[in-house]
Amino acid sequence: MSEARDNFERHLAQTSEFPIGLEIDHAQGSWLYAADGRRYLDLIAGIGVSAIGHGHPAVIAAIERQVRRHLHVMVYGEFVIETQAKMAARVAGLLPASLDRVYLTNSGAEAIEGALKTARKHTGRSALVAFEGAYHGDTMGALALAGNESFRAPFGPLPGPVRHAVYGDTRALGMIDEQIAAVVIEPVQAEGGVRIPNPEFMVALRRHCYETGAILILDEVLTGFGRTGRLFAFEHFGIVPDMVVLAKALGGGMPLGAFCANGKLMGTLSRNPPLGHITTFGGHPVSCAAGLAALDFIVSQRLWERAETVGAGLRRRVEGFIGPDVRAVRGIGLLIGIEFSEAAKAHRFVAETISRGVVVNWTLNADSVVRIAPPLTISEDELDFAVEAMEKALATLR
Ligand code: PMP
């Protein structure tokens, strides 16, 4: 056993009894290179982080420049840090004009927490609405929103009250009234099994939040920056949220999250009391430098268009898997879910696919669904390799 694996097994706190356990030596483009000399095609992109692939030269150069200039110099929000301010301006410039204030964090969950605090303080209300199947992170507030009772129950009591509504069902709107501070929703549920709501639901939800004064918070942590075939998934529905939460691809492989709203809403965090929501490392300059380089690449290459066309082609091929073991295939852009007849089959499929050199995984709140979310830069040849490996894996289930 390598020293790395020994340390991993003996000292790294584990998140499950069955980690994938690939020992990574390095990563480049769409490939992970393992310590045993094998290479694996990365069809999950670090769960949506590596949108432009691994080891992009522009990202590495930007990190090197920033590292030489300075690392951390002061907690978030006190000094004018060029790279950080530029990242805020860049994100604001990509979003609709009503989302022009950007609070930078370290992670998606931390951004969700900030969004919840902002909505509560701004509205003076406390109750929240979230959705069955939802995943928003694992801190206490984000976990309270989780749409899977088995993940919430062992950790209660959690902040609340939280009302859980059925995802994509307009009858859910009855739960949203004048007591609700915020409604938090993913425009596509990824961990919920790649569930895509119909536009009528999202439009009705938007209207209902306006009518009741509830703040509509869209969690675009996974869907943001091109994954679904639009720069932001809310564009599919022609709606604009009151707040949007970002992370994952935002940092270009470095840790970075953000929550964004208009100046009036975000201003609530800077007074009564001042410093009521602060962070030491949020918007770390090296993360911002990496993220700016990645965003430049995503925007200059219009990678959301690639996600749409390449994703549609891949989805058509994966639809060919539908049969006794595969019940359905759902997808939007380069986010595709393969729903198996039972969780055990999905788990075997994942193991068999990985053993053939392609990394896929199942989704947290729907473990019969296998997720495909490769870098948006993945090539046609690489996709051929992936489809062939998955076909062979599927054949072993019979
Ligand atoms: N929201 C969504 C939709 C996510 O997919 C995730 C992470 N998988 C999070 C929030 C939490 O982000 P983080 O792990 O950076 O806290």
Coordinates of C-alpha atoms and ligand atoms in Angstrom, one line a residue:
M1 CA 0.0 0.0 0.0
S2 CA 1.3 3.5 -0.8
E3 CA 2.0 5.9 2.0
A4 CA -0.7 8.2 0.6
R5 CA -3.3 5.4 0.7
D6 CA -2.2 4.4 4.2
N7 CA -2.6 8.0 5.4
F8 CA -6.0 8.3 3.6
E9 CA -7.3 5.2 5.3
R10 CA -5.8 5.8 8.8
H11 CA -6.0 9.5 9.2
L12 CA -8.3 11.2 6.7
A13 CA -11.7 11.5 8.3
Q14 CA -14.0 9.6 6.0
T15 CA -17.3 10.6 4.5
S16 CA -18.4 7.1 3.7
E17 CA -17.4 3.5 4.2
F18 CA -17.1 3.1 0.5
P19 CA -15.0 5.9 -1.0
I20 CA -14.1 5.6 -4.7
G21 CA -10.5 5.5 -3.5
L22 CA -8.7 6.3 -6.8
E23 CA -5.2 7.5 -5.9
I24 CA -4.7 10.6 -8.1
D25 CA -1.2 11.5 -9.3
H26 CA -2.1 14.3 -11.6
A27 CA -4.9 15.5 -13.9
Q28 CA -4.9 17.1 -17.3
G29 CA -7.7 18.1 -19.6
S30 CA -10.5 15.5 -19.2
W31 CA -8.3 12.9 -17.7
L32 CA -7.3 11.8 -14.1
Y33 CA -4.0 10.0 -13.9
A34 CA -3.8 7.5 -11.1
A35 CA -0.8 6.5 -9.1
D36 CA -0.9 3.0 -10.5
G37 CA -0.2 4.4 -14.0
R38 CA -3.8 4.0 -15.2
R39 CA -5.8 7.0 -16.6
Y40 CA -9.5 7.6 -16.1
L41 CA -11.8 9.8 -18.2
D42 CA -13.4 12.3 -15.8
L43 CA -17.2 12.3 -16.5
I44 CA -18.1 14.1 -13.2
A45 CA -15.5 17.0 -13.3
G46 CA -15.1 17.0 -9.5
I47 CA -18.9 17.3 -9.3
G48 CA -19.2 20.1 -11.7
V49 CA -16.1 22.1 -10.7
S50 CA -13.7 21.4 -13.6
A51 CA -15.8 22.9 -16.3
I52 CA -12.8 23.8 -18.5
G53 CA -11.0 20.6 -17.7
H54 CA -8.0 20.0 -15.5
G55 CA -4.7 21.9 -15.6
H56 CA -5.8 24.7 -18.0
P57 CA -2.7 26.8 -18.8
A58 CA -4.5 30.1 -18.4
V59 CA -5.7 29.1 -14.9
I60 CA -2.2 28.0 -13.9
A61 CA -0.6 31.2 -15.2
A62 CA -3.2 33.4 -13.4
I63 CA -2.6 31.5 -10.1
E64 CA 1.2 31.9 -10.5
R65 CA 0.8 35.6 -11.1
Q66 CA -1.4 36.1 -8.1
V67 CA 0.7 33.9 -5.8
R68 CA 3.8 36.1 -6.6
R69 CA 1.8 39.3 -6.0
H70 CA 0.1 38.4 -2.7
L71 CA -1.9 35.7 -0.9
H72 CA -4.3 36.5 1.9
V73 CA -3.8 40.1 3.2
M74 CA -6.9 40.9 5.1
V75 CA -10.4 39.5 5.9
Y76 CA -13.0 39.9 3.2
G77 CA -14.5 43.3 2.6
E78 CA -11.9 45.6 4.2
F79 CA -9.1 46.2 1.8
V80 CA -9.5 46.9 -1.9
I81 CA -8.0 43.8 -3.4
E82 CA -7.9 44.1 -7.2
T83 CA -8.4 40.5 -8.1
Q84 CA -11.4 40.1 -5.7
A85 CA -13.1 43.3 -6.9
K86 CA -12.5 42.3 -10.5
M87 CA -14.2 39.0 -9.8
A88 CA -17.2 40.7 -8.3
A89 CA -17.5 43.0 -11.3
R90 CA -17.0 40.1 -13.7
V91 CA -19.8 38.0 -12.1
A92 CA -22.1 41.1 -11.9
G93 CA -21.4 41.8 -15.6
L94 CA -22.5 38.3 -16.6
L95 CA -25.7 38.4 -14.5
P96 CA -28.9 40.4 -15.1
A97 CA -28.6 44.1 -13.9
S98 CA -30.7 43.4 -10.8
L99 CA -28.0 41.0 -9.5
D100 CA -25.1 43.5 -9.3
R101 CA -23.8 43.0 -5.8
V102 CA -21.6 39.9 -5.2
Y103 CA -20.6 38.6 -1.8
L104 CA -17.7 36.1 -2.2
T105 CA -17.4 33.0 0.0
N106 CA -15.3 29.9 0.2
S107 CA -17.9 27.4 -0.8
G108 CA -21.4 26.7 -2.0
A109 CA -22.8 25.9 1.5
E110 CA -21.3 29.1 2.9
A111 CA -23.0 31.1 0.2
I112 CA -26.3 29.5 0.9
E113 CA -25.9 30.4 4.6
G114 CA -25.2 34.0 3.6
A115 CA -28.2 34.1 1.3
L116 CA -30.5 32.8 4.0
K117 CA -29.3 35.4 6.6
T118 CA -29.7 38.2 4.0
A119 CA -33.3 37.1 3.2
R120 CA -34.3 36.7 6.9
K121 CA -32.9 40.1 7.9
H122 CA -34.2 41.9 4.8
T123 CA -37.8 40.6 5.1
G124 CA -37.9 40.3 8.9
R125 CA -39.5 36.9 8.4
S126 CA -38.0 33.5 9.5
A127 CA -39.7 30.6 7.6
L128 CA -38.2 29.1 4.5
V129 CA -39.4 26.9 1.7
A130 CA -37.2 24.3 0.1
F131 CA -38.0 21.2 -2.1
E132 CA -38.0 17.5 -1.8
G133 CA -34.9 16.1 -3.4
A134 CA -32.9 19.3 -2.8
Y135 CA -29.3 19.5 -2.0
H136 CA -27.8 22.8 -0.9
G137 CA -24.8 21.8 1.2
D138 CA -24.1 20.4 4.6
T139 CA -23.8 23.3 7.1
M140 CA -26.7 23.6 9.5
G141 CA -28.8 26.1 7.5
A142 CA -28.1 24.4 4.1
L143 CA -28.8 21.0 5.6
A144 CA -32.1 22.2 7.0
L145 CA -33.1 22.8 3.4
A146 CA -32.1 19.3 2.3
G147 CA -34.9 17.5 0.6
N148 CA -34.0 14.1 2.1
E149 CA -35.2 13.4 5.6
S150 CA -32.6 10.7 6.2
F151 CA -29.8 13.2 5.9
R152 CA -31.5 15.8 8.1
A153 CA -32.8 13.6 11.0
P154 CA -29.5 12.6 12.7
F155 CA -28.4 16.3 13.0
G156 CA -31.5 18.0 14.3
P157 CA -32.8 20.3 15.5
L158 CA -31.9 22.3 12.5
P159 CA -32.7 26.0 11.8
G160 CA -36.2 26.5 10.7
P161 CA -39.1 26.4 10.2
V162 CA -38.5 25.0 6.8
R163 CA -41.5 23.8 4.7
H164 CA -40.6 21.2 2.1
A165 CA -42.6 21.3 -1.2
V166 CA -42.8 18.9 -4.1
Y167 CA -40.3 19.9 -6.8
G168 CA -41.9 21.1 -10.0
D169 CA -45.5 20.9 -8.7
T170 CA -47.4 24.2 -8.8
R171 CA -49.6 23.0 -5.9
A172 CA -46.5 23.6 -3.8
L173 CA -47.0 27.3 -4.3
G174 CA -49.7 27.2 -1.6
M175 CA -46.9 26.8 1.0
I176 CA -45.5 30.1 0.1
D177 CA -47.2 32.9 2.0
E178 CA -46.4 36.2 3.9
Q179 CA -44.5 34.3 6.6
I180 CA -41.8 33.0 4.2
A181 CA -38.5 34.8 4.1
A182 CA -37.1 32.8 1.2
V183 CA -37.7 30.1 -1.2
V184 CA -34.6 28.2 -2.1
I185 CA -34.5 26.1 -5.3
E186 CA -32.1 24.5 -7.8
P187 CA -33.2 25.3 -11.3
V188 CA -32.3 21.7 -12.1
Q189 CA -32.0 19.3 -9.2
A190 CA -28.6 17.5 -9.7
E191 CA -28.3 15.5 -6.5
G192 CA -32.0 14.9 -6.6
G193 CA -31.5 12.7 -9.7
V194 CA -31.1 15.3 -12.5
R195 CA -34.7 16.5 -12.4
I196 CA -35.6 19.3 -14.8
P197 CA -38.7 21.4 -13.9
N198 CA -41.1 22.6 -16.6
P199 CA -40.9 26.3 -17.4
E200 CA -44.5 26.9 -16.3
F201 CA -43.6 25.9 -12.8
M202 CA -40.6 28.1 -12.6
V203 CA -42.5 31.1 -14.0
A204 CA -45.4 30.6 -11.6
L205 CA -42.9 30.3 -8.7
R206 CA -41.3 33.5 -9.7
R207 CA -44.6 35.3 -9.8
H208 CA -45.8 33.9 -6.5
C209 CA -42.6 35.0 -4.8
Y210 CA -43.2 38.6 -6.1
E211 CA -46.8 38.4 -4.8
T212 CA -45.9 37.2 -1.3
G213 CA -42.7 39.1 -0.8
A214 CA -40.6 35.9 -0.4
I215 CA -37.1 36.2 -1.7
L216 CA -36.5 33.8 -4.5
I217 CA -33.0 32.3 -4.1
L218 CA -31.8 30.2 -7.0
D219 CA -29.0 27.7 -6.2
E220 CA -26.9 27.7 -9.4
V221 CA -23.9 26.1 -7.6
L222 CA -23.8 23.2 -10.0
T223 CA -25.8 24.6 -12.9
G224 CA -24.0 27.9 -13.3
F225 CA -21.4 28.8 -15.9
G226 CA -22.6 26.8 -18.9
R227 CA -23.3 23.3 -17.6
T228 CA -27.0 23.2 -18.7
G229 CA -26.5 24.8 -22.1
R230 CA -27.0 28.4 -20.9
L231 CA -24.6 30.5 -19.0
F232 CA -27.1 30.3 -16.1
A233 CA -29.9 27.8 -15.9
F234 CA -32.5 30.4 -15.0
E235 CA -32.2 31.6 -18.6
H236 CA -34.0 28.5 -19.8
F237 CA -37.1 29.7 -17.9
G238 CA -36.9 33.4 -18.7
I239 CA -36.9 34.3 -15.0
V240 CA -34.6 36.4 -12.8
P241 CA -34.3 35.4 -9.2
D242 CA -33.9 37.9 -6.3
M243 CA -30.7 36.2 -5.3
V244 CA -28.4 33.7 -7.0
V245 CA -25.9 31.4 -5.3
L246 CA -22.8 30.3 -7.2
A247 CA -19.8 28.1 -6.5
K248 CA -18.1 25.0 -8.1
A249 CA -17.0 26.2 -11.6
L250 CA -16.8 29.8 -10.4
G251 CA -13.3 29.2 -8.9
G252 CA -11.8 27.4 -11.9
G253 CA -10.7 24.6 -9.6
M254 CA -10.0 26.7 -6.5
P255 CA -12.5 27.1 -3.6
L256 CA -14.9 30.0 -4.3
G257 CA -18.6 30.7 -3.9
A258 CA -20.8 33.7 -4.1
F259 CA -24.3 35.0 -3.4
C260 CA -25.5 37.9 -5.5
A261 CA -28.5 40.3 -5.3
N262 CA -29.2 43.9 -5.8
G263 CA -27.6 46.6 -3.6
K264 CA -30.7 47.1 -1.5
L265 CA -30.9 43.5 -0.5
M266 CA -27.2 43.0 0.0
G267 CA -26.9 46.3 1.9
T268 CA -28.7 44.6 4.8
L269 CA -25.6 42.8 5.7
S270 CA -23.4 45.9 6.3
R271 CA -25.5 47.7 8.9
N272 CA -27.5 47.0 12.2
P273 CA -25.1 45.5 13.1
P274 CA -22.1 46.2 10.9
L275 CA -19.9 43.1 10.4
G276 CA -22.9 40.9 11.0
H277 CA -21.7 38.6 8.3
I278 CA -18.0 38.3 7.7
T279 CA -15.5 35.7 6.5
T280 CA -11.7 35.5 6.7
F281 CA -10.9 33.7 3.5
G282 CA -14.1 34.3 1.4
G283 CA -13.1 35.5 -2.1
H284 CA -9.4 34.4 -1.6
P285 CA -7.3 36.3 -4.2
V286 CA -5.8 33.1 -5.6
S287 CA -9.3 31.6 -6.1
C288 CA -10.5 34.8 -7.7
A289 CA -7.5 34.8 -10.1
A290 CA -8.1 31.2 -11.1
G291 CA -11.8 31.8 -11.4
L292 CA -11.4 34.9 -13.6
A293 CA -9.1 33.0 -16.0
A294 CA -11.7 30.2 -16.2
L295 CA -14.6 32.6 -16.7
D296 CA -12.7 34.3 -19.5
F297 CA -12.3 31.0 -21.2
I298 CA -15.9 29.9 -20.7
V299 CA -17.2 33.2 -22.0
S300 CA -14.7 33.6 -24.9
Q301 CA -15.4 30.1 -26.1
R302 CA -19.1 30.3 -25.4
L303 CA -18.8 26.9 -23.7
W304 CA -22.6 26.9 -22.8
E305 CA -23.3 26.4 -26.6
R306 CA -20.9 23.5 -26.7
A307 CA -22.6 22.0 -23.6
E308 CA -25.9 22.2 -25.4
T309 CA -24.9 20.6 -28.7
V310 CA -22.4 18.1 -27.3
G311 CA -24.8 17.3 -24.4
A312 CA -27.7 16.7 -26.8
G313 CA -25.6 14.3 -28.9
L314 CA -24.4 12.4 -25.8
R315 CA -28.0 12.2 -24.4
R316 CA -29.2 10.6 -27.7
R317 CA -26.5 8.0 -27.4
V318 CA -27.2 7.3 -23.7
E319 CA -30.9 7.0 -24.5
G320 CA -29.9 3.8 -26.3
F321 CA -29.2 2.3 -22.9
I322 CA -32.9 2.3 -22.0
G323 CA -34.1 -1.3 -21.5
P324 CA -34.6 -3.8 -18.7
D325 CA -32.0 -2.1 -16.4
V326 CA -32.3 1.5 -17.4
R327 CA -35.7 3.1 -16.9
A328 CA -35.1 6.6 -18.2
V329 CA -32.5 9.1 -19.3
R330 CA -32.8 12.8 -18.5
G331 CA -30.5 15.6 -19.4
I332 CA -30.0 19.3 -20.0
G333 CA -26.7 20.4 -21.6
L334 CA -23.8 18.4 -20.2
L335 CA -25.7 17.3 -17.1
I336 CA -27.3 13.9 -17.8
G337 CA -28.9 11.4 -15.4
I338 CA -29.3 7.7 -16.2
E339 CA -32.1 6.2 -14.0
F340 CA -31.6 2.5 -13.3
S341 CA -34.4 0.0 -12.3
E342 CA -32.8 -0.2 -8.8
A343 CA -30.0 1.4 -6.8
A344 CA -28.0 -1.9 -6.7
K345 CA -27.8 -1.9 -10.5
A346 CA -26.7 1.8 -10.6
H347 CA -24.0 1.0 -8.1
R348 CA -22.7 -2.0 -10.0
F349 CA -22.8 0.1 -13.2
V350 CA -20.7 2.8 -11.6
A351 CA -18.1 0.3 -10.4
E352 CA -18.0 -1.5 -13.8
T353 CA -17.6 1.8 -15.6
I354 CA -14.8 3.0 -13.4
S355 CA -13.0 -0.3 -13.8
R356 CA -13.1 0.4 -17.6
G357 CA -11.4 3.8 -17.1
V358 CA -14.4 6.2 -16.9
V359 CA -15.4 7.9 -13.7
V360 CA -19.2 8.4 -13.1
N361 CA -21.1 8.4 -9.9
W362 CA -24.6 8.2 -8.5
T363 CA -26.6 11.1 -7.1
L364 CA -27.0 11.7 -3.4
N365 CA -30.7 11.9 -3.0
A366 CA -31.6 9.4 -5.8
D367 CA -29.1 6.6 -5.7
S368 CA -30.7 4.7 -8.6
V369 CA -29.6 7.6 -10.8
V370 CA -26.1 7.8 -12.3
R371 CA -24.8 11.3 -13.2
I372 CA -22.7 12.3 -16.2
A373 CA -21.3 15.9 -15.9
P374 CA -18.0 16.0 -17.8
P375 CA -15.8 19.1 -18.4
L376 CA -17.6 21.2 -21.0
T377 CA -14.4 20.9 -23.1
I378 CA -14.6 17.1 -23.4
S379 CA -13.8 16.0 -27.0
E380 CA -15.9 13.8 -29.3
D381 CA -13.2 11.1 -29.2
E382 CA -13.3 11.1 -25.4
L383 CA -17.1 10.8 -25.5
D384 CA -16.8 7.8 -27.8
F385 CA -14.5 6.2 -25.3
A386 CA -16.9 7.0 -22.5
V387 CA -20.0 5.6 -24.3
E388 CA -18.1 2.4 -25.2
A389 CA -17.1 1.9 -21.6
M390 CA -20.6 2.5 -20.3
E391 CA -22.1 0.1 -22.9
K392 CA -19.7 -2.6 -21.8
A393 CA -20.5 -1.9 -18.1
L394 CA -24.2 -2.1 -18.9
A395 CA -23.8 -5.5 -20.6
T396 CA -22.3 -6.9 -17.4
L397 CA -25.5 -6.2 -15.5
R398 CA -27.5 -8.8 -17.5
Ligands
PMP1 N1 -25.8 23.5 -3.9 C1 -25.7 22.6 -4.8 C2 -26.7 22.5 -5.9 C3 -24.6 21.7 -4.8 O1 -24.5 20.7 -5.8 C4 -23.6 21.7 -3.8 C5 -22.4 20.8 -3.8 N2 -22.6 19.6 -4.3 C6 -23.8 22.7 -2.8 C7 -24.8 23.6 -2.9 C8 -22.8 22.9 -1.7 O2 -21.6 23.3 -2.2 P1 -20.2 23.1 -1.3 O3 -19.9 21.6 -1.3 O4 -19.2 23.9 -2.0 O5 -20.5 23.6 0.1

